[in-house]
Amino acid sequence: MSKVVKFGGSSLASAEQFKKVGQIISADKERRFVVPSAPGKRFSKDKKVTDMLYSCYRTAVGKNGEEKMQEEFEAIKARYTEIIEGLNLKLSLEDEFKTIKEKFLQKAGEDYAASRGEYLNGIVMANYLGFEFIDSAEFIKFKENGEFDAETTNNLLKPKLQQVVYAVIPGFYGSLPDGTVKTFSRGGSDITGSIVARACKADVYENWTDVSGFLIADPRIIENPEVIETITYKELRELSYMGAGVLHEDAIFPVRSEGIPINIRNTNSPKDPGTWIVESTCQKPKYTITGIAGRKGFCSINIEKDMMNAEIGFGRKVLQAFEDNDISFEHMPSGIDTMTIFVHQDEFMHKEQQVVSAIHRLADPDTIEIESDLSLIAVVGRGMKSTRGTAGRIFSALAHANVNVKMIDQGSSELNIIIGVDDADFNTAIKAIYNIFVVARL
Ligand code: ASP
């Protein structure tokens, strides 16, 4: 039995936080493989070590770099010294910092610079726990074109993990075929955790952060929203796509294919069960809906043409106009003689007239109307399939809250209902939906 435990930056921001992490790991012998992030913020105005590294590197490669980088470099060192001293470790990172400084001045690259946050934190963590340190650059591999190389990585990492009992594998980076360090995108330690879980065929991938799991709705809109107990990968995909973020999206793929569940946990409240992310479950969701998420800033392009529905190829021609202008569309509800395309306002704005003229040229519609400042809200839940009247309840709640619904789109999976409203109604709409399903427990 083995568990992979990944700790985010806020869980490792100080010696105090490291101690909590130490307790969590020693409380369960199966927590064998530890994936740390770089130290994050200790307080809200603090800086993440990763950001400090990016900035210091930019200074180092500029004019008079060696002299100018000094202050920033010392500030980074101080973050680690504070942790090492706070934990009473007999560990010196002097040699490591010497090498890092040299490499910065030799212009080793931004990725190399940023990766040192996790690398150094991994060394500290391994020393603190008495675990083996495994440098991710040797086992996590990217292809020459920069894409993650899942199979090579798994073939390297699997036998390595079979040889060790307890190890620390820093998150966020790996290397290209020539050995150059390469990072994932920001927040990428989540991906490393998932890759390690796949390689050791873990029973569970625990992802420790500073919240007690996924929340049913955005806490900036709903005060103290409830935590989702269990969510399927499909539901999670719908919600993250619509803007709910705790976990890096790419962290799902490696574990999903192996059927390994992810458990989101809170380092500051380790007794909380957190959220389970699973492939499928017979567990009935507590409420009809699993979660609500949404995004502002959409535009709709309404196209009308008499007898549109009889004209073969009309939709294709319209979509061609978007494709030719390199614009992806989000939703496409249609009526008998109308179709509407939802696009991101910021993407569409500059190309608006080109797209409109292309639609005219290609599809010859009667009218085209554009509406801006719209939001899309996704109401997601595997429980919707077996419950009647979900859409009805959503719409009556919105009507009572005086929200005008501009668009409705129910996915064929019956997993989600997407609603378009004015940006100005965004918060009111989310509150109304949350209240009807969660507060009123329907
Ligand atoms: N330290 C990296 C970042 O700040 C990666 C991570 O924390 O997952 O993005």
Coordinates of C-alpha atoms and ligand atoms in Angstrom, one line a residue:
M1 CA 0.0 0.0 0.0
S2 CA 1.3 3.4 -0.7
K3 CA 0.0 7.0 -0.8
V4 CA 1.5 9.9 -2.6
V5 CA 1.2 13.2 -0.8
K6 CA 1.7 16.5 -2.5
F7 CA 2.0 19.7 -0.5
G8 CA 1.3 23.1 -2.0
G9 CA 3.3 26.2 -1.4
S10 CA 1.2 27.6 1.5
S11 CA 1.6 24.2 3.3
L12 CA 5.4 24.7 3.1
A13 CA 5.8 28.5 3.5
S14 CA 7.5 28.4 6.9
A15 CA 9.0 26.1 9.5
E16 CA 5.7 26.1 11.3
Q17 CA 3.9 24.8 8.2
F18 CA 6.7 22.2 7.7
K19 CA 6.0 20.9 11.2
K20 CA 2.4 20.4 10.4
V21 CA 3.4 18.5 7.2
G22 CA 5.8 16.4 9.2
Q23 CA 3.0 15.3 11.5
I24 CA 0.7 14.5 8.7
I25 CA 3.3 12.3 7.1
S26 CA 4.4 10.5 10.2
A27 CA 0.8 9.9 11.2
D28 CA 0.4 7.3 8.3
K29 CA 3.2 4.9 7.3
E30 CA 1.7 4.5 3.9
R31 CA 2.4 8.1 3.0
R32 CA 5.6 7.1 1.3
F33 CA 6.2 9.5 -1.6
V34 CA 6.2 13.2 -0.9
V35 CA 6.0 15.8 -3.6
P36 CA 6.7 19.4 -2.3
S37 CA 6.0 22.7 -4.0
A38 CA 8.3 25.7 -3.4
P39 CA 7.6 27.8 -0.3
G40 CA 4.5 29.9 -0.9
K41 CA 3.1 33.0 0.9
R42 CA 3.3 33.2 4.7
F43 CA 0.8 36.1 4.7
S44 CA -1.3 37.7 2.0
K45 CA 1.2 40.4 0.9
D46 CA 4.2 37.9 1.0
K47 CA 5.9 36.7 -2.2
K48 CA 6.1 33.1 -3.4
V49 CA 9.6 31.8 -3.8
T50 CA 8.8 30.8 -7.4
D51 CA 8.0 34.5 -8.2
M52 CA 11.1 35.6 -6.4
L53 CA 13.2 33.2 -8.5
Y54 CA 11.7 34.4 -11.8
S55 CA 12.3 38.0 -10.9
C56 CA 15.9 37.4 -9.6
Y57 CA 16.8 35.5 -12.7
R58 CA 15.6 38.4 -14.9
T59 CA 17.8 40.7 -12.9
A60 CA 20.7 38.3 -13.1
V61 CA 20.7 38.1 -16.9
G62 CA 20.4 41.9 -17.3
K63 CA 23.0 44.6 -17.2
N64 CA 25.3 44.4 -14.2
G65 CA 23.4 41.3 -13.3
E66 CA 25.8 39.9 -10.7
E67 CA 25.7 43.0 -8.6
K68 CA 22.1 43.8 -9.1
M69 CA 20.8 40.3 -8.3
Q70 CA 22.4 40.3 -4.9
E71 CA 19.5 41.6 -2.8
E72 CA 16.9 39.4 -4.4
F73 CA 19.2 36.4 -4.2
E74 CA 19.8 37.0 -0.5
A75 CA 16.0 37.3 0.1
I76 CA 15.5 33.9 -1.5
K77 CA 18.3 32.4 0.6
A78 CA 16.7 33.9 3.7
R79 CA 13.4 32.0 3.1
Y80 CA 15.2 28.7 3.2
T81 CA 17.4 29.7 6.2
E82 CA 14.3 30.6 8.1
I83 CA 12.9 27.2 7.5
I84 CA 16.1 25.2 8.2
E85 CA 16.7 27.1 11.4
G86 CA 13.1 26.9 12.5
L87 CA 13.3 23.1 12.1
N88 CA 16.8 22.8 13.8
L89 CA 18.2 21.0 10.9
K90 CA 21.9 20.4 10.4
L91 CA 21.8 21.3 6.7
S92 CA 23.6 23.9 4.7
L93 CA 22.5 24.9 1.3
E94 CA 25.5 27.1 0.7
D95 CA 27.0 24.9 -2.1
E96 CA 23.6 24.6 -3.7
F97 CA 23.2 28.4 -3.7
K98 CA 26.7 28.9 -5.1
T99 CA 25.9 26.6 -8.1
I100 CA 22.5 28.3 -8.6
K101 CA 24.1 31.7 -8.7
E102 CA 26.7 30.6 -11.2
K103 CA 24.0 29.0 -13.4
F104 CA 21.9 32.2 -13.2
L105 CA 24.8 34.2 -14.5
Q106 CA 25.5 31.6 -17.2
K107 CA 21.8 32.2 -18.3
A108 CA 20.6 28.7 -17.6
G109 CA 17.0 29.7 -18.4
E110 CA 13.9 30.8 -16.6
D111 CA 12.7 27.2 -16.2
Y112 CA 15.9 26.2 -14.4
A113 CA 15.6 29.3 -12.2
A114 CA 11.9 28.7 -11.2
S115 CA 12.5 25.0 -10.6
R116 CA 15.0 25.7 -7.9
G117 CA 12.2 26.6 -5.5
E118 CA 10.9 23.0 -5.5
Y119 CA 14.4 21.5 -5.8
L120 CA 15.7 23.2 -2.7
N121 CA 12.5 22.6 -0.8
G122 CA 12.8 18.9 -1.7
I123 CA 16.2 18.8 -0.2
V124 CA 15.0 20.4 3.0
M125 CA 12.0 18.2 3.2
A126 CA 14.1 15.0 2.6
N127 CA 16.5 16.1 5.3
Y128 CA 13.7 16.9 7.8
L129 CA 11.9 13.6 7.2
G130 CA 14.9 11.3 6.7
F131 CA 13.6 10.3 3.3
E132 CA 15.6 9.8 0.1
F133 CA 15.8 12.8 -2.2
I134 CA 15.0 12.0 -5.9
D135 CA 15.8 14.8 -8.3
S136 CA 12.9 15.1 -10.7
A137 CA 15.2 16.2 -13.5
E138 CA 16.4 12.6 -13.8
F139 CA 13.0 10.9 -13.9
I140 CA 10.4 13.3 -15.2
K141 CA 11.0 13.8 -18.9
F142 CA 9.8 16.1 -21.6
K143 CA 10.1 15.6 -25.4
E144 CA 12.3 17.8 -27.5
N145 CA 9.2 19.9 -28.6
G146 CA 8.5 20.6 -24.9
E147 CA 5.6 18.3 -24.4
F148 CA 5.5 16.1 -21.4
D149 CA 6.7 12.6 -22.2
A150 CA 4.4 10.4 -20.1
E151 CA 5.7 7.0 -21.2
T152 CA 9.4 7.6 -20.9
T153 CA 8.8 9.2 -17.5
N154 CA 6.7 6.2 -16.3
N155 CA 9.3 3.7 -17.5
L156 CA 12.1 5.6 -15.6
L157 CA 10.2 6.4 -12.5
K158 CA 8.4 3.1 -11.9
P159 CA 11.5 1.0 -11.3
K160 CA 13.1 3.7 -9.3
L161 CA 10.2 3.9 -6.9
Q162 CA 10.2 0.2 -6.5
Q163 CA 13.7 0.4 -5.1
V164 CA 12.9 2.9 -2.4
V165 CA 10.6 2.9 0.6
Y166 CA 10.3 6.6 1.5
A167 CA 11.3 9.4 -0.9
V168 CA 10.8 13.1 -1.7
I169 CA 10.3 14.0 -5.3
P170 CA 10.1 17.8 -5.9
G171 CA 7.2 19.0 -8.0
F172 CA 6.9 21.3 -11.0
Y173 CA 9.9 20.3 -13.1
G174 CA 11.7 17.6 -15.1
S175 CA 14.1 17.8 -18.0
L176 CA 14.3 17.7 -21.8
P177 CA 16.1 14.9 -23.6
D178 CA 19.4 16.9 -23.5
G179 CA 19.0 17.3 -19.7
T180 CA 18.0 21.0 -19.7
V181 CA 15.5 21.6 -16.9
K182 CA 12.0 22.3 -18.0
T183 CA 9.0 23.2 -15.8
F184 CA 5.3 22.5 -16.2
S185 CA 3.0 25.5 -16.3
R186 CA 2.3 27.4 -13.0
G187 CA 0.8 25.3 -10.3
G188 CA 2.5 22.3 -11.9
S189 CA 3.5 20.4 -8.8
D190 CA 0.0 19.0 -8.8
I191 CA 1.0 17.3 -12.1
T192 CA 4.2 15.8 -10.6
G193 CA 2.1 14.3 -7.7
S194 CA -0.2 12.7 -10.2
I195 CA 2.7 11.3 -12.2
V196 CA 4.4 9.8 -9.1
A197 CA 1.0 8.3 -8.1
R198 CA 0.7 6.6 -11.4
A199 CA 4.3 5.3 -11.4
C200 CA 4.0 3.7 -8.0
K201 CA 0.4 2.6 -8.6
A202 CA -0.6 4.4 -5.4
D203 CA -3.8 3.7 -3.6
V204 CA -4.5 7.4 -3.3
Y205 CA -3.0 10.7 -4.3
E206 CA -3.5 13.1 -1.5
N207 CA -3.2 16.7 -2.5
W208 CA -2.7 18.9 0.6
T209 CA -3.5 22.5 0.3
D210 CA -5.0 25.3 2.4
V211 CA -8.7 24.7 1.9
S212 CA -10.7 21.7 3.0
G213 CA -11.6 20.6 -0.5
F214 CA -13.6 21.8 -3.5
L215 CA -16.3 24.2 -2.5
I216 CA -19.8 23.9 -4.1
A217 CA -19.5 27.6 -5.1
D218 CA -17.0 30.4 -5.1
P219 CA -16.5 31.7 -1.6
R220 CA -16.1 35.2 -2.9
I221 CA -19.8 35.0 -3.9
I222 CA -21.3 32.6 -1.3
E223 CA -20.3 33.0 2.3
N224 CA -18.9 29.8 3.7
P225 CA -20.0 27.5 1.0
E226 CA -20.1 23.8 1.7
V227 CA -17.4 21.4 0.7
I228 CA -18.0 18.9 -2.0
E229 CA -17.5 15.4 -0.5
T230 CA -17.1 13.4 -3.7
I231 CA -16.9 14.6 -7.3
T232 CA -16.2 12.6 -10.4
Y233 CA -13.5 13.5 -12.9
K234 CA -16.1 14.4 -15.5
E235 CA -17.9 16.8 -13.1
L236 CA -14.6 18.3 -12.1
R237 CA -13.7 18.9 -15.7
E238 CA -16.9 20.8 -16.2
L239 CA -16.4 22.9 -13.1
S240 CA -12.7 23.7 -13.6
Y241 CA -13.4 24.6 -17.2
M242 CA -15.9 27.2 -15.9
G243 CA -13.3 28.7 -13.5
A244 CA -13.4 26.7 -10.3
G245 CA -9.7 26.0 -9.5
V246 CA -8.0 24.1 -6.7
L247 CA -6.1 21.5 -8.8
H248 CA -4.1 22.0 -12.0
E249 CA -6.2 20.6 -14.8
D250 CA -3.4 18.4 -16.3
A251 CA -3.1 16.7 -12.9
I252 CA -6.1 14.5 -13.7
F253 CA -4.9 12.5 -16.6
P254 CA -2.0 10.4 -15.2
V255 CA -4.1 9.1 -12.2
R256 CA -7.4 8.9 -14.0
S257 CA -6.1 6.2 -16.4
E258 CA -5.0 4.1 -13.4
G259 CA -8.2 4.5 -11.4
I260 CA -6.4 6.3 -8.6
P261 CA -8.6 8.6 -6.6
I262 CA -7.4 12.1 -5.6
N263 CA -8.1 13.3 -2.1
I264 CA -7.9 17.1 -1.6
R265 CA -7.0 17.8 2.0
N266 CA -6.2 20.8 4.2
T267 CA -2.8 21.0 5.9
N268 CA -4.2 23.5 8.4
S269 CA -7.1 21.2 9.3
P270 CA -5.9 17.7 8.7
K271 CA -9.0 16.0 10.3
D272 CA -11.3 17.3 7.6
P273 CA -12.0 14.6 5.2
G274 CA -11.6 16.9 2.2
T275 CA -12.9 16.2 -1.3
W276 CA -12.6 12.8 -3.1
I277 CA -12.1 13.0 -6.9
V278 CA -13.0 9.7 -8.4
E279 CA -13.7 8.0 -11.7
S280 CA -17.2 6.9 -10.8
T281 CA -19.1 6.3 -7.6
C282 CA -22.3 4.8 -6.3
Q283 CA -22.3 7.4 -3.6
K284 CA -25.4 9.5 -4.0
P285 CA -24.4 13.2 -4.0
K286 CA -25.7 15.1 -1.0
Y287 CA -27.5 17.5 -3.1
T288 CA -28.9 17.3 -6.7
I289 CA -26.1 19.5 -7.8
T290 CA -22.4 18.9 -7.1
G291 CA -21.2 22.4 -7.8
I292 CA -21.8 25.8 -9.5
A293 CA -19.1 27.7 -11.4
G294 CA -19.1 30.4 -14.0
R295 CA -17.2 33.0 -15.9
K296 CA -17.9 36.5 -17.0
G297 CA -16.9 38.3 -20.2
F298 CA -18.7 36.6 -23.0
C299 CA -20.3 37.9 -26.2
S300 CA -23.2 36.4 -28.1
I301 CA -23.6 36.6 -31.8
N302 CA -27.2 36.0 -32.8
I303 CA -27.7 35.1 -36.4
E304 CA -31.1 35.0 -38.1
K305 CA -32.2 33.7 -41.5
D306 CA -35.6 32.9 -42.8
M307 CA -35.8 29.1 -43.4
M308 CA -32.4 28.6 -41.9
N309 CA -33.2 25.2 -40.7
A310 CA -33.9 23.9 -44.2
E311 CA -30.6 25.2 -45.5
I312 CA -28.0 22.5 -45.5
G313 CA -24.5 23.6 -44.4
F314 CA -25.6 26.9 -42.9
G315 CA -24.1 26.2 -39.5
R316 CA -20.9 25.0 -41.0
K317 CA -20.5 28.3 -43.0
V318 CA -21.1 30.4 -39.9
L319 CA -18.6 28.4 -37.9
Q320 CA -16.1 28.7 -40.8
A321 CA -16.2 32.5 -40.2
F322 CA -15.1 32.0 -36.6
E323 CA -12.5 29.4 -37.5
D324 CA -11.0 31.5 -40.3
N325 CA -10.5 34.3 -37.7
D326 CA -9.0 31.9 -35.2
I327 CA -11.7 32.3 -32.6
S328 CA -13.0 29.3 -30.6
F329 CA -16.6 29.3 -29.6
E330 CA -18.0 28.2 -26.2
H331 CA -21.6 27.5 -26.9
M332 CA -24.0 27.3 -29.7
P333 CA -27.7 27.2 -28.8
S334 CA -30.1 27.3 -31.8
G335 CA -33.7 28.0 -32.6
I336 CA -35.7 27.3 -35.7
D337 CA -34.4 30.1 -37.8
T338 CA -31.8 31.4 -35.4
M339 CA -28.4 30.3 -34.1
T340 CA -26.3 31.9 -31.4
I341 CA -22.6 31.6 -30.9
F342 CA -21.0 32.4 -27.6
V343 CA -17.4 33.6 -27.7
H344 CA -14.9 35.2 -25.2
Q345 CA -15.3 38.9 -25.4
D346 CA -11.6 39.7 -25.2
E347 CA -10.8 37.3 -28.0
F348 CA -13.6 38.5 -30.2
M349 CA -13.5 42.2 -29.7
H350 CA -10.7 43.1 -32.0
K351 CA -11.9 40.8 -34.8
E352 CA -15.6 41.6 -34.5
Q353 CA -16.1 43.3 -37.8
Q354 CA -14.0 40.8 -39.7
V355 CA -16.1 37.9 -38.3
V356 CA -19.4 39.7 -39.1
S357 CA -18.4 40.4 -42.7
A358 CA -17.2 36.8 -43.1
I359 CA -20.5 35.5 -41.8
H360 CA -22.3 37.7 -44.3
R361 CA -20.1 36.6 -47.1
L362 CA -20.2 32.9 -46.3
A363 CA -23.7 32.4 -45.0
D364 CA -25.8 35.4 -46.2
P365 CA -28.0 35.7 -43.1
D366 CA -30.9 38.2 -42.7
T367 CA -29.6 39.8 -39.5
I368 CA -26.7 39.6 -37.1
E369 CA -26.9 41.0 -33.6
I370 CA -24.1 41.2 -31.1
E371 CA -24.6 41.3 -27.3
S372 CA -21.8 41.8 -24.9
D373 CA -21.0 41.5 -21.1
L374 CA -22.6 38.1 -20.7
S375 CA -21.8 35.4 -18.2
L376 CA -22.0 31.7 -18.4
I377 CA -22.9 29.7 -15.3
A378 CA -22.5 25.9 -15.2
V379 CA -24.6 24.0 -12.8
V380 CA -23.0 20.6 -12.6
G381 CA -24.1 17.4 -10.9
R382 CA -24.3 13.6 -11.7
G383 CA -27.5 13.7 -9.5
M384 CA -29.3 15.7 -12.1
K385 CA -29.8 12.6 -14.3
S386 CA -32.0 10.9 -11.9
T387 CA -33.8 13.9 -10.6
R388 CA -36.7 15.5 -12.3
G389 CA -37.4 19.2 -12.4
T390 CA -33.8 20.4 -11.9
A391 CA -34.0 22.9 -14.8
G392 CA -37.4 24.0 -13.6
R393 CA -36.1 24.7 -10.1
I394 CA -33.1 26.6 -11.5
F395 CA -35.3 28.8 -13.6
S396 CA -37.9 29.5 -11.0
A397 CA -35.1 30.5 -8.5
L398 CA -33.6 32.8 -11.1
A399 CA -37.0 34.3 -11.9
H400 CA -37.6 35.0 -8.2
A401 CA -34.3 36.7 -8.0
N402 CA -35.2 38.9 -11.0
V403 CA -32.5 37.4 -13.2
N404 CA -33.2 37.3 -16.9
V405 CA -32.0 34.1 -18.5
K406 CA -30.4 34.8 -21.9
M407 CA -29.5 31.3 -22.8
I408 CA -29.9 27.7 -21.7
D409 CA -27.9 24.7 -22.8
Q410 CA -28.2 21.3 -21.3
G411 CA -25.4 18.9 -22.1
S412 CA -26.4 15.6 -23.6
S413 CA -24.7 13.9 -20.6
E414 CA -27.3 15.5 -18.3
L415 CA -24.4 16.3 -16.1
N416 CA -24.7 20.0 -16.6
I417 CA -26.9 22.9 -17.4
I418 CA -25.3 26.0 -18.7
I419 CA -27.1 29.3 -18.3
G420 CA -26.2 32.7 -19.9
V421 CA -27.1 35.8 -17.9
D422 CA -25.9 39.5 -17.9
D423 CA -22.6 40.0 -16.2
A424 CA -24.4 42.3 -13.8
D425 CA -26.6 39.4 -12.7
F426 CA -23.7 36.9 -12.2
N427 CA -23.5 37.0 -8.4
T428 CA -27.3 37.1 -7.9
A429 CA -27.8 34.2 -10.2
I430 CA -25.2 32.0 -8.4
K431 CA -26.6 32.9 -5.0
A432 CA -30.1 32.0 -6.1
I433 CA -29.0 28.6 -7.5
Y434 CA -26.9 27.8 -4.4
N435 CA -29.8 28.7 -2.1
I436 CA -32.4 26.6 -3.9
F437 CA -30.3 23.5 -4.0
V438 CA -28.0 23.7 -1.0
V439 CA -29.6 26.0 1.6
A440 CA -33.1 24.7 0.9
R441 CA -31.6 21.1 0.4
L442 CA -33.6 20.3 -2.7
Ligands
ASP1 N1 5.9 26.7 -7.4 C1 5.2 26.6 -8.7 C2 4.2 27.7 -8.8 O1 4.2 28.6 -8.0 C3 4.5 25.3 -8.9 C4 3.5 24.9 -7.8 O2 3.5 25.4 -6.7 O3 2.7 23.9 -8.1 O4 3.6 27.8 -9.8

